[in-house]
mmCIF file of C-alpha atoms in Angstrom:
data_model
loop_
_atom_site.group_PDB
_atom_site.id
_atom_site.type_symbol
_atom_site.label_atom_id
_atom_site.label_comp_id
_atom_site.label_asym_id
_atom_site.label_seq_id
_atom_site.Cartn_x
_atom_site.Cartn_y
_atom_site.Cartn_z
ATOM 1 C CA GLN J 1394 83.851 87.729 28.529
ATOM 2 C CA ASN J 1395 81.559 90.541 29.723
ATOM 3 C CA PRO J 1396 80.336 89.733 33.307
ATOM 4 C CA SER J 1397 78.750 93.329 33.925
ATOM 5 C CA LEU J 1398 76.420 92.747 30.910
ATOM 6 C CA TYR J 1399 74.762 89.818 32.969
ATOM 7 C CA GLY J 1400 74.396 91.870 36.096
ATOM 8 C CA ILE J 1401 77.589 90.561 37.918
ATOM 9 C CA VAL J 1402 78.924 93.468 39.830
ATOM 10 C CA ASN J 1403 82.219 92.130 41.460
ATOM 11 C CA PRO J 1404 83.258 89.501 38.897
ATOM 12 C CA GLU J 1405 86.545 88.184 40.733
ATOM 13 C CA LYS J 1406 84.910 87.779 44.164
ATOM 14 C CA THR J 1407 81.714 86.162 42.455
ATOM 15 C CA LEU J 1408 83.841 83.736 40.388
ATOM 16 C CA LYS J 1409 85.836 82.744 43.463
ATOM 17 C CA ASP J 1410 82.722 82.106 45.656
ATOM 18 C CA ASP J 1411 80.851 80.511 42.602
ATOM 19 C CA PRO J 1412 83.183 79.165 39.879
ATOM 20 C CA THR J 1413 80.534 77.566 37.750
ATOM 21 C CA LEU J 1414 78.000 80.474 38.483
ATOM 22 C CA LYS J 1415 75.545 78.033 39.546
ATOM 23 C CA ARG J 1416 74.021 80.174 42.271
ATOM 24 C CA ARG J 1417 73.892 83.070 39.982
ATOM 25 C CA ARG J 1418 71.891 81.087 37.388
ATOM 26 C CA LEU J 1419 69.647 79.630 40.219
ATOM 27 C CA ASP J 1420 68.954 83.334 41.230
ATOM 28 C CA LEU J 1421 67.967 84.227 37.586
ATOM 29 C CA ALA J 1422 65.716 81.345 37.209
ATOM 30 C CA HIS J 1423 64.100 81.973 40.561
ATOM 31 C CA THR J 1424 63.497 85.732 39.704
ATOM 32 C CA ALA J 1425 62.110 84.884 36.347
ATOM 33 C CA ALA J 1426 59.742 82.119 37.911
ATOM 34 C CA CYS J 1427 58.615 84.750 40.614
ATOM 35 C CA LEU J 1428 57.804 87.252 37.956
ATOM 36 C CA LEU J 1429 55.943 84.838 35.833
ATOM 37 C CA GLU J 1430 53.809 83.655 38.846
ATOM 38 C CA LYS J 1431 53.183 87.162 39.838
ATOM 39 C CA SER J 1432 51.625 87.572 36.286
ATOM 40 C CA HIS J 1433 49.653 84.357 36.799
ATOM 41 C CA LEU J 1434 51.393 82.299 33.992
ATOM 42 C CA ILE J 1435 52.840 79.573 35.999
ATOM 43 C CA ARG J 1436 52.405 78.049 39.303
ATOM 44 C CA TYR J 1437 55.850 78.040 41.244
ATOM 45 C CA ASP J 1438 56.750 75.874 44.292
ATOM 46 C CA ARG J 1439 59.541 77.456 45.917
ATOM 47 C CA LYS J 1440 60.528 74.476 47.967
ATOM 48 C CA SER J 1441 60.911 71.941 45.304
ATOM 49 C CA GLY J 1442 61.415 74.353 42.417
ATOM 50 C CA ALA J 1443 58.797 72.822 40.392
ATOM 51 C CA LEU J 1444 57.073 74.910 37.582
ATOM 52 C CA GLN J 1445 53.429 74.174 36.192
ATOM 53 C CA SER J 1446 51.962 76.212 33.464
ATOM 54 C CA SER J 1447 48.599 77.953 34.056
ATOM 55 C CA PRO J 1448 45.899 78.387 31.387
ATOM 56 C CA LEU J 1449 46.902 81.923 31.017
ATOM 57 C CA GLY J 1450 50.660 80.897 30.455
ATOM 58 C CA ARG J 1451 49.573 78.488 27.849
ATOM 59 C CA ILE J 1452 47.774 81.481 25.984
ATOM 60 C CA SER J 1453 50.738 83.637 26.347
ATOM 61 C CA SER J 1454 53.239 81.059 24.888
ATOM 62 C CA GLN J 1455 50.818 80.203 22.030
ATOM 63 C CA TYR J 1456 50.704 83.871 20.912
ATOM 64 C CA TYR J 1457 54.098 84.978 22.044
ATOM 65 C CA ILE J 1458 52.688 87.590 24.433
ATOM 66 C CA SER J 1459 55.082 89.195 27.099
ATOM 67 C CA HIS J 1460 54.438 88.672 30.828
ATOM 68 C CA THR J 1461 53.921 92.369 31.199
ATOM 69 C CA SER J 1462 50.998 92.543 28.470
ATOM 70 C CA MET J 1463 49.433 89.429 30.113
ATOM 71 C CA ALA J 1464 49.610 90.998 33.677
ATOM 72 C CA LEU J 1465 47.994 94.229 32.155
ATOM 73 C CA TYR J 1466 45.235 92.266 30.331
ATOM 74 C CA SER J 1467 44.599 90.387 33.688
ATOM 75 C CA ARG J 1468 44.142 93.451 35.476
ATOM 76 C CA HIS J 1469 41.976 95.492 33.083
ATOM 77 C CA LEU J 1470 39.922 93.127 31.100
ATOM 78 C CA ARG J 1471 36.055 93.570 31.740
ATOM 79 C CA PRO J 1472 33.209 91.432 30.573
ATOM 80 C CA ASN J 1473 31.308 94.328 28.878
ATOM 81 C CA MET J 1474 34.260 96.383 27.320
ATOM 82 C CA THR J 1475 33.312 98.663 24.472
ATOM 83 C CA ASP J 1476 35.407 99.008 21.257
ATOM 84 C CA ILE J 1477 36.819 102.380 22.512
ATOM 85 C CA GLU J 1478 38.178 100.495 25.830
ATOM 86 C CA LEU J 1479 39.375 97.490 24.103
ATOM 87 C CA LEU J 1480 41.475 99.517 21.525
ATOM 88 C CA ARG J 1481 42.741 101.524 24.481
ATOM 89 C CA LEU J 1482 43.996 98.438 26.374
ATOM 90 C CA PHE J 1483 45.397 96.912 23.236
ATOM 91 C CA SER J 1484 47.531 100.175 22.626
ATOM 92 C CA LEU J 1485 48.920 99.953 26.024
ATOM 93 C CA SER J 1486 50.277 96.495 25.501
ATOM 94 C CA GLY J 1487 53.968 95.755 26.330
ATOM 95 C CA GLU J 1488 54.799 94.973 22.699
ATOM 96 C CA PHE J 1489 54.445 98.666 21.840
ATOM 97 C CA THR J 1490 56.793 100.130 24.723
ATOM 98 C CA HIS J 1491 59.611 101.185 22.124
ATOM 99 C CA ILE J 1492 57.252 103.053 19.927
ATOM 100 C CA THR J 1493 57.676 106.825 20.166
ATOM 101 C CA VAL J 1494 55.928 109.922 18.646
ATOM 102 C CA ARG J 1495 58.325 111.818 16.409
ATOM 103 C CA GLU J 1496 57.867 115.662 16.220
ATOM 104 C CA GLU J 1497 57.288 115.754 12.471
ATOM 105 C CA GLU J 1498 54.592 112.975 12.958
ATOM 106 C CA LYS J 1499 52.246 114.767 15.221
ATOM 107 C CA LEU J 1500 50.560 116.787 12.418
ATOM 108 C CA GLU J 1501 49.883 113.545 10.227
ATOM 109 C CA LEU J 1502 48.681 111.516 13.377
ATOM 110 C CA ALA J 1503 46.180 114.444 14.289
ATOM 111 C CA LYS J 1504 44.867 114.267 10.730
ATOM 112 C CA LEU J 1505 44.411 110.416 10.746
ATOM 113 C CA ALA J 1506 42.694 110.685 14.003
ATOM 114 C CA SER J 1507 39.929 112.756 12.719
ATOM 115 C CA LYS J 1508 39.517 110.093 9.840
ATOM 116 C CA VAL J 1509 39.439 106.837 12.034
ATOM 117 C CA PRO J 1510 36.037 105.642 13.127
ATOM 118 C CA ILE J 1511 36.479 104.938 16.828
ATOM 119 C CA PRO J 1512 37.431 107.913 18.773
ATOM 120 C CA VAL J 1513 40.763 108.094 20.458
ATOM 121 C CA LYS J 1514 40.744 109.866 23.921
ATOM 122 C CA GLU J 1515 44.513 110.375 24.340
ATOM 123 C CA SER J 1516 46.118 113.233 22.435
ATOM 124 C CA PRO J 1517 48.142 112.215 19.276
ATOM 125 C CA GLY J 1518 51.261 113.012 21.044
ATOM 126 C CA GLU J 1519 50.883 110.017 23.284
ATOM 127 C CA PRO J 1520 52.535 106.700 22.180
ATOM 128 C CA SER J 1521 49.384 104.616 23.036
ATOM 129 C CA ALA J 1522 47.261 107.115 20.950
ATOM 130 C CA LYS J 1523 49.671 106.542 17.921
ATOM 131 C CA VAL J 1524 49.277 102.645 18.316
ATOM 132 C CA ASN J 1525 45.483 103.107 18.515
ATOM 133 C CA ILE J 1526 45.277 105.548 15.277
ATOM 134 C CA LEU J 1527 47.799 103.304 13.194
ATOM 135 C CA LEU J 1528 45.883 100.146 13.727
ATOM 136 C CA GLN J 1529 42.515 101.924 12.693
ATOM 137 C CA ALA J 1530 44.112 103.534 9.880
ATOM 138 C CA TYR J 1531 45.369 99.931 8.714
ATOM 139 C CA ILE J 1532 41.964 98.572 8.907
ATOM 140 C CA SER J 1533 40.529 101.682 7.202
ATOM 141 C CA ARG J 1534 43.003 101.285 4.503
ATOM 142 C CA LEU J 1535 44.227 105.023 4.784
ATOM 143 C CA LYS J 1536 47.222 106.245 2.929
ATOM 144 C CA LEU J 1537 50.227 107.308 4.993
ATOM 145 C CA ASP J 1538 52.993 109.784 4.271
ATOM 146 C CA GLY J 1539 56.197 109.124 6.396
ATOM 147 C CA PHE J 1540 58.195 106.192 5.926
ATOM 148 C CA ALA J 1541 58.702 105.834 9.761
ATOM 149 C CA LEU J 1542 54.818 105.827 10.153
ATOM 150 C CA ILE J 1543 54.687 103.154 7.627
ATOM 151 C CA SER J 1544 57.095 100.739 9.270
ATOM 152 C CA ASP J 1545 55.515 101.518 12.809
ATOM 153 C CA MET J 1546 52.134 100.508 11.206
ATOM 154 C CA ALA J 1547 53.447 97.265 9.674
ATOM 155 C CA PHE J 1548 54.798 96.311 13.000
ATOM 156 C CA ILE J 1549 51.475 97.146 15.002
ATOM 157 C CA GLN J 1550 49.478 95.283 12.288
ATOM 158 C CA GLN J 1551 51.671 92.270 12.641
ATOM 159 C CA SER J 1552 51.295 92.186 16.523
ATOM 160 C CA ALA J 1553 47.433 93.182 16.399
ATOM 161 C CA ALA J 1554 46.596 89.760 14.888
ATOM 162 C CA ARG J 1555 48.373 87.766 17.708
ATOM 163 C CA ILE J 1556 47.269 90.215 20.672
ATOM 164 C CA MET J 1557 43.414 90.091 19.437
ATOM 165 C CA ARG J 1558 43.534 86.282 19.244
ATOM 166 C CA CYS J 1559 45.198 86.214 22.704
ATOM 167 C CA LEU J 1560 42.429 88.460 24.080
ATOM 168 C CA PHE J 1561 39.848 86.300 22.478
ATOM 169 C CA GLU J 1562 41.120 83.173 23.983
ATOM 170 C CA ILE J 1563 41.073 84.964 27.560
ATOM 171 C CA ALA J 1564 37.635 86.176 27.194
ATOM 172 C CA MET J 1565 36.588 82.760 26.156
ATOM 173 C CA ARG J 1566 38.258 81.125 29.016
ATOM 174 C CA ARG J 1567 36.563 83.502 31.424
ATOM 175 C CA ASN J 1568 33.208 82.810 29.895
ATOM 176 C CA TRP J 1569 32.599 86.334 28.838
ATOM 177 C CA SER J 1570 30.277 86.208 25.937
ATOM 178 C CA GLY J 1571 30.267 89.839 25.026
ATOM 179 C CA LEU J 1572 34.025 90.383 24.919
ATOM 180 C CA THR J 1573 34.530 86.958 23.127
ATOM 181 C CA LYS J 1574 32.428 88.216 20.142
ATOM 182 C CA LEU J 1575 34.048 91.618 20.240
ATOM 183 C CA THR J 1576 37.715 90.334 20.247
ATOM 184 C CA LEU J 1577 37.094 87.620 17.487
ATOM 185 C CA SER J 1578 35.506 90.428 15.279
ATOM 186 C CA PHE J 1579 38.450 92.532 15.903
ATOM 187 C CA ALA J 1580 40.724 89.771 15.063
ATOM 188 C CA ASN J 1581 38.857 89.327 11.783
ATOM 189 C CA MET J 1582 38.707 93.005 11.051
ATOM 190 C CA VAL J 1583 42.593 93.163 11.118
ATOM 191 C CA ALA J 1584 42.960 89.958 9.052
ATOM 192 C CA HIS J 1585 40.454 91.458 6.259
ATOM 193 C CA ARG J 1586 41.211 95.008 6.661
ATOM 194 C CA VAL J 1587 37.297 95.606 6.888
ATOM 195 C CA TRP J 1588 35.219 97.272 9.424
ATOM 196 C CA LYS J 1589 32.318 95.341 10.879
ATOM 197 C CA SER J 1590 30.095 98.288 9.747
ATOM 198 C CA GLN J 1591 31.129 97.708 6.133
ATOM 199 C CA SER J 1592 29.577 95.322 3.536
ATOM 200 C CA PRO J 1593 30.453 91.639 4.367
ATOM 201 C CA LEU J 1594 31.264 91.342 0.708
ATOM 202 C CA ARG J 1595 34.425 93.347 1.129
ATOM 203 C CA GLN J 1596 36.063 90.181 2.491
ATOM 204 C CA PHE J 1597 36.252 88.799 -1.122
ATOM 205 C CA ASN J 1598 38.988 90.305 -3.157
ATOM 206 C CA ASN J 1599 37.011 90.630 -6.383
ATOM 207 C CA VAL J 1600 34.449 93.173 -5.310
ATOM 208 C CA PRO J 1601 35.311 96.677 -6.738
ATOM 209 C CA GLU J 1602 35.397 99.627 -4.348
ATOM 210 C CA VAL J 1603 32.560 101.351 -6.085
ATOM 211 C CA VAL J 1604 30.155 98.178 -5.981
ATOM 212 C CA ALA J 1605 30.934 97.881 -2.144
ATOM 213 C CA ARG J 1606 30.263 101.452 -1.474
ATOM 214 C CA LYS J 1607 26.916 101.268 -3.190
ATOM 215 C CA LEU J 1608 25.961 98.108 -1.084
ATOM 216 C CA GLU J 1609 26.971 100.106 1.948
ATOM 217 C CA ARG J 1610 24.601 103.043 1.030
ATOM 218 C CA LYS J 1611 21.670 100.347 0.969
ATOM 219 C CA SER J 1612 21.849 100.111 4.658
ATOM 220 C CA ASP J 1613 18.203 99.561 4.909
ATOM 221 C CA ILE J 1614 18.510 96.020 3.374
ATOM 222 C CA GLU J 1615 19.736 93.550 6.082
ATOM 223 C CA TRP J 1616 22.590 91.182 5.235
ATOM 224 C CA SER J 1617 20.228 88.083 5.806
ATOM 225 C CA ARG J 1618 18.025 89.216 2.886
ATOM 226 C CA TYR J 1619 20.791 89.212 0.310
ATOM 227 C CA PHE J 1620 20.569 85.404 0.141
ATOM 228 C CA ASP J 1621 16.930 85.529 -1.146
ATOM 229 C CA LEU J 1622 17.776 88.023 -4.063
ATOM 230 C CA THR J 1623 18.246 86.801 -7.545
ATOM 231 C CA PRO J 1624 21.363 87.923 -9.790
ATOM 232 C CA SER J 1625 19.219 90.605 -11.502
ATOM 233 C CA ASP J 1626 17.936 92.012 -8.188
ATOM 234 C CA LEU J 1627 21.663 92.395 -6.925
ATOM 235 C CA GLY J 1628 22.654 93.905 -10.179
ATOM 236 C CA GLU J 1629 19.715 96.410 -9.940
ATOM 237 C CA LEU J 1630 20.732 96.982 -6.392
ATOM 238 C CA VAL J 1631 24.094 98.331 -7.174
ATOM 239 C CA GLY J 1632 23.174 99.994 -10.356
ATOM 240 C CA VAL J 1633 25.459 97.674 -12.397
ATOM 241 C CA PRO J 1634 23.713 94.801 -13.982
ATOM 242 C CA LYS J 1635 26.645 93.017 -15.041
ATOM 243 C CA MET J 1636 27.909 92.543 -11.495
ATOM 244 C CA GLY J 1637 24.520 90.667 -10.492
ATOM 245 C CA ARG J 1638 25.741 87.178 -11.356
ATOM 246 C CA THR J 1639 29.164 87.540 -9.629
ATOM 247 C CA LEU J 1640 27.366 89.136 -6.397
ATOM 248 C CA HIS J 1641 25.013 86.289 -6.466
ATOM 249 C CA LYS J 1642 27.875 83.691 -6.608
ATOM 250 C CA LEU J 1643 29.770 85.434 -3.765
ATOM 251 C CA VAL J 1644 26.684 85.761 -1.596
ATOM 252 C CA HIS J 1645 26.040 82.071 -1.903
ATOM 253 C CA GLN J 1646 29.901 81.278 -1.301
ATOM 254 C CA PHE J 1647 29.569 83.144 1.979
ATOM 255 C CA PRO J 1648 29.866 80.624 5.031
ATOM 256 C CA LYS J 1649 26.299 80.083 6.328
ATOM 257 C CA LEU J 1650 24.974 77.438 8.482
ATOM 258 C CA GLU J 1651 21.337 76.224 9.237
ATOM 259 C CA LEU J 1652 20.840 75.210 12.929
ATOM 260 C CA SER J 1653 18.491 72.909 14.641
ATOM 261 C CA ALA J 1654 18.653 71.143 18.111
ATOM 262 C CA HIS J 1655 16.945 68.608 20.145
ATOM 263 C CA ILE J 1656 17.261 69.046 23.933
ATOM 264 C CA GLN J 1657 16.670 66.621 26.809
ATOM 265 C CA PRO J 1658 17.114 67.110 30.457
ATOM 266 C CA ILE J 1659 19.225 64.383 32.086
ATOM 267 C CA THR J 1660 18.918 65.716 35.639
ATOM 268 C CA ARG J 1661 17.283 68.781 37.129
ATOM 269 C CA SER J 1662 20.680 70.411 36.683
ATOM 270 C CA MET J 1663 22.092 69.053 33.466
ATOM 271 C CA LEU J 1664 20.588 69.296 29.849
ATOM 272 C CA ARG J 1665 21.647 67.125 26.929
ATOM 273 C CA VAL J 1666 21.798 68.986 23.614
ATOM 274 C CA GLU J 1667 22.008 67.473 20.159
ATOM 275 C CA LEU J 1668 22.809 70.213 17.671
ATOM 276 C CA SER J 1669 22.407 69.835 13.745
ATOM 277 C CA LEU J 1670 24.451 71.825 11.573
ATOM 278 C CA VAL J 1671 23.713 72.183 7.797
ATOM 279 C CA PRO J 1672 26.087 73.928 5.591
ATOM 280 C CA ASP J 1673 24.163 76.404 3.278
ATOM 281 C CA PHE J 1674 26.780 77.600 1.141
ATOM 282 C CA GLN J 1675 28.808 76.583 -1.965
ATOM 283 C CA PHE J 1676 32.351 75.290 -0.413
ATOM 284 C CA ASP J 1677 35.128 76.548 -2.691
ATOM 285 C CA ILE J 1678 38.642 75.023 -1.744
ATOM 286 C CA LYS J 1679 40.381 77.990 -3.457
ATOM 287 C CA LEU J 1680 38.437 80.468 -1.346
ATOM 288 C CA HIS J 1681 37.737 78.523 2.004
ATOM 289 C CA GLY J 1682 40.583 76.093 2.129
ATOM 290 C CA TYR J 1683 40.208 72.548 3.008
ATOM 291 C CA VAL J 1684 38.551 73.471 6.555
ATOM 292 C CA GLN J 1685 36.377 76.176 7.864
ATOM 293 C CA ILE J 1686 36.304 76.617 11.571
ATOM 294 C CA PHE J 1687 33.346 77.586 13.651
ATOM 295 C CA ARG J 1688 32.899 78.319 17.290
ATOM 296 C CA VAL J 1689 29.795 76.936 18.989
ATOM 297 C CA ILE J 1690 28.781 78.973 22.152
ATOM 298 C CA VAL J 1691 25.931 78.381 24.406
ATOM 299 C CA GLU J 1692 24.907 81.742 26.039
ATOM 300 C CA ASP J 1693 22.647 82.410 28.918
ATOM 301 C CA VAL J 1694 19.341 84.319 28.570
ATOM 302 C CA ASN J 1695 21.204 87.696 28.944
ATOM 303 C CA GLY J 1696 23.891 86.701 26.283
ATOM 304 C CA GLU J 1697 26.390 87.486 28.926
ATOM 305 C CA THR J 1698 27.985 84.269 30.150
ATOM 306 C CA ILE J 1699 29.203 81.392 28.151
ATOM 307 C CA LEU J 1700 27.907 78.025 29.412
ATOM 308 C CA HIS J 1701 29.578 75.756 26.942
ATOM 309 C CA GLN J 1702 31.858 76.275 24.177
ATOM 310 C CA GLU J 1703 33.694 74.126 21.485
ATOM 311 C CA GLU J 1704 35.116 74.120 17.928
ATOM 312 C CA PHE J 1705 33.281 72.687 14.912
ATOM 313 C CA MET J 1706 35.373 71.967 11.915
ATOM 314 C CA LEU J 1707 33.815 71.809 8.622
ATOM 315 C CA LYS J 1708 35.764 70.039 6.059
ATOM 316 C CA SER J 1709 35.478 70.270 2.268
ATOM 317 C CA SER J 1710 34.615 66.563 2.041
ATOM 318 C CA GLY J 1711 31.594 67.113 4.263
ATOM 319 C CA ALA J 1712 30.567 70.489 2.928
ATOM 320 C CA GLU J 1713 27.099 68.933 1.546
ATOM 321 C CA GLU J 1714 26.155 66.835 4.630
ATOM 322 C CA GLU J 1715 24.256 67.401 7.875
ATOM 323 C CA HIS J 1716 26.819 67.372 10.967
ATOM 324 C CA SER J 1717 25.763 66.814 14.502
ATOM 325 C CA ILE J 1718 27.327 67.740 17.735
ATOM 326 C CA LEU J 1719 26.358 66.300 21.226
ATOM 327 C CA PHE J 1720 27.131 68.162 24.502
ATOM 328 C CA THR J 1721 25.640 68.963 27.840
ATOM 329 C CA VAL J 1722 25.221 72.332 29.513
ATOM 330 C CA PRO J 1723 24.042 73.238 33.123
ATOM 331 C CA ILE J 1724 20.591 74.093 33.761
ATOM 332 C CA LEU J 1725 20.416 77.196 35.892
ATOM 333 C CA ASP J 1726 18.312 77.805 38.885
ATOM 334 C CA PRO J 1727 15.795 79.466 38.802
ATOM 335 C CA LEU J 1728 15.162 78.056 35.442
ATOM 336 C CA PRO J 1729 15.602 80.829 32.580
ATOM 337 C CA PRO J 1730 13.104 81.120 29.586
ATOM 338 C CA THR J 1731 15.781 80.518 26.918
ATOM 339 C CA TYR J 1732 19.480 79.783 26.202
ATOM 340 C CA PHE J 1733 21.037 80.822 22.827
ATOM 341 C CA ILE J 1734 23.284 78.697 20.789
ATOM 342 C CA ARG J 1735 25.525 80.822 18.728
ATOM 343 C CA VAL J 1736 27.659 79.331 15.842
ATOM 344 C CA ILE J 1737 30.279 82.044 14.855
ATOM 345 C CA SER J 1738 33.044 81.548 11.895
ATOM 346 C CA ASP J 1739 36.414 81.809 13.253
ATOM 347 C CA ARG J 1740 37.609 83.706 10.024
ATOM 348 C CA TRP J 1741 34.780 85.562 8.691
ATOM 349 C CA LEU J 1742 32.884 88.602 9.916
ATOM 350 C CA HIS J 1743 28.960 88.454 9.869
ATOM 351 C CA SER J 1744 29.142 84.725 9.563
ATOM 352 C CA ASP J 1745 27.152 83.769 12.531
ATOM 353 C CA ALA J 1746 23.878 81.784 13.196
ATOM 354 C CA VAL J 1747 21.754 82.038 16.376
ATOM 355 C CA LEU J 1748 19.242 79.500 17.529
ATOM 356 C CA PRO J 1749 17.111 80.204 20.745
ATOM 357 C CA ILE J 1750 16.375 77.225 22.969
ATOM 358 C CA SER J 1751 12.971 77.810 24.678
ATOM 359 C CA PHE J 1752 12.480 76.091 28.060
ATOM 360 C CA ASN J 1753 8.671 77.060 28.260
ATOM 361 C CA HIS J 1754 7.471 73.487 27.495
ATOM 362 C CA MET J 1755 10.429 71.429 28.957
ATOM 363 C CA ILE J 1756 9.594 69.115 31.835
ATOM 364 C CA LEU J 1757 12.338 68.538 34.383
ATOM 365 C CA PRO J 1758 12.826 65.105 36.016
ATOM 366 C CA PRO J 1759 11.322 64.995 39.517
ATOM 367 C CA LYS J 1760 13.478 65.781 42.622
ATOM 368 C CA PHE J 1761 14.788 62.745 44.499
#
């Protein structure tokens, strides 16, 4: 009906030479396969025409990320990225190419840029700066004026959850510990609309804004100490005695695991680890669902490289039982003083437990 729409320049001649357009379709498939191979999303055998997905390709299809974005991430992701660099890369994603900055929005974007916590290097007139500012405004729960800005922010927020999860999977596949933790934190910040610097209790819906702000002013008290406070201590802390019991209940519903490990060297280069995990919180199906997912990560002594990672699923039926996981990790040469086992909640900010494993008294098997 409309050959020019499909890139057929001379329809009569083309249809005469190729009545079923088979050659044309093969050309389109070949071009698409070459593009995907260039972006490292598939392996393409030109002779046989065989296609095989790559790990990056599987991540891309799972989170519906375009090949242009995946190519961008492959080129620019670095193991020690800061939050400024990560948000800048996020804002350059191919998903946001159609977002433009309208003349009437520039003033409001400049105002928002001064309110968001992470600095934006580009001027508010740049489309990438607009994406960055609106994502931060969404997490910060800032009020917007223009209807166009609100609809753009809704689109950015919907894409942000997918893109951050995609970046998290890429970082984990590359064994980059720092970036894995940063991207998972951002995925959860978008989901809860809470900054990591804010009170962890903001992730519960029934904490009033006034109480949350009072908790944030008490920055000298570490989050880990909240678990030792009584209801009256918590009520006194926020200056609202009636809230003490509610806060105490929420603190003890916050996902928390106690860790212990038994290690045994199998060979001089392989270590067997038996990790015990004991849930130390009140599991509530209405709040936590039927399953809570945790990421078990073993880091090297510098906390930079992931030596082993797996998922641990805590079901409501086993919320009061001790669980154990068996796995092996390589022993690096020369022998480092410690490894770190880190268990991070897949959905909650600040819910992570760290267990150092010391090798000071470990005796390795003799060399053959």
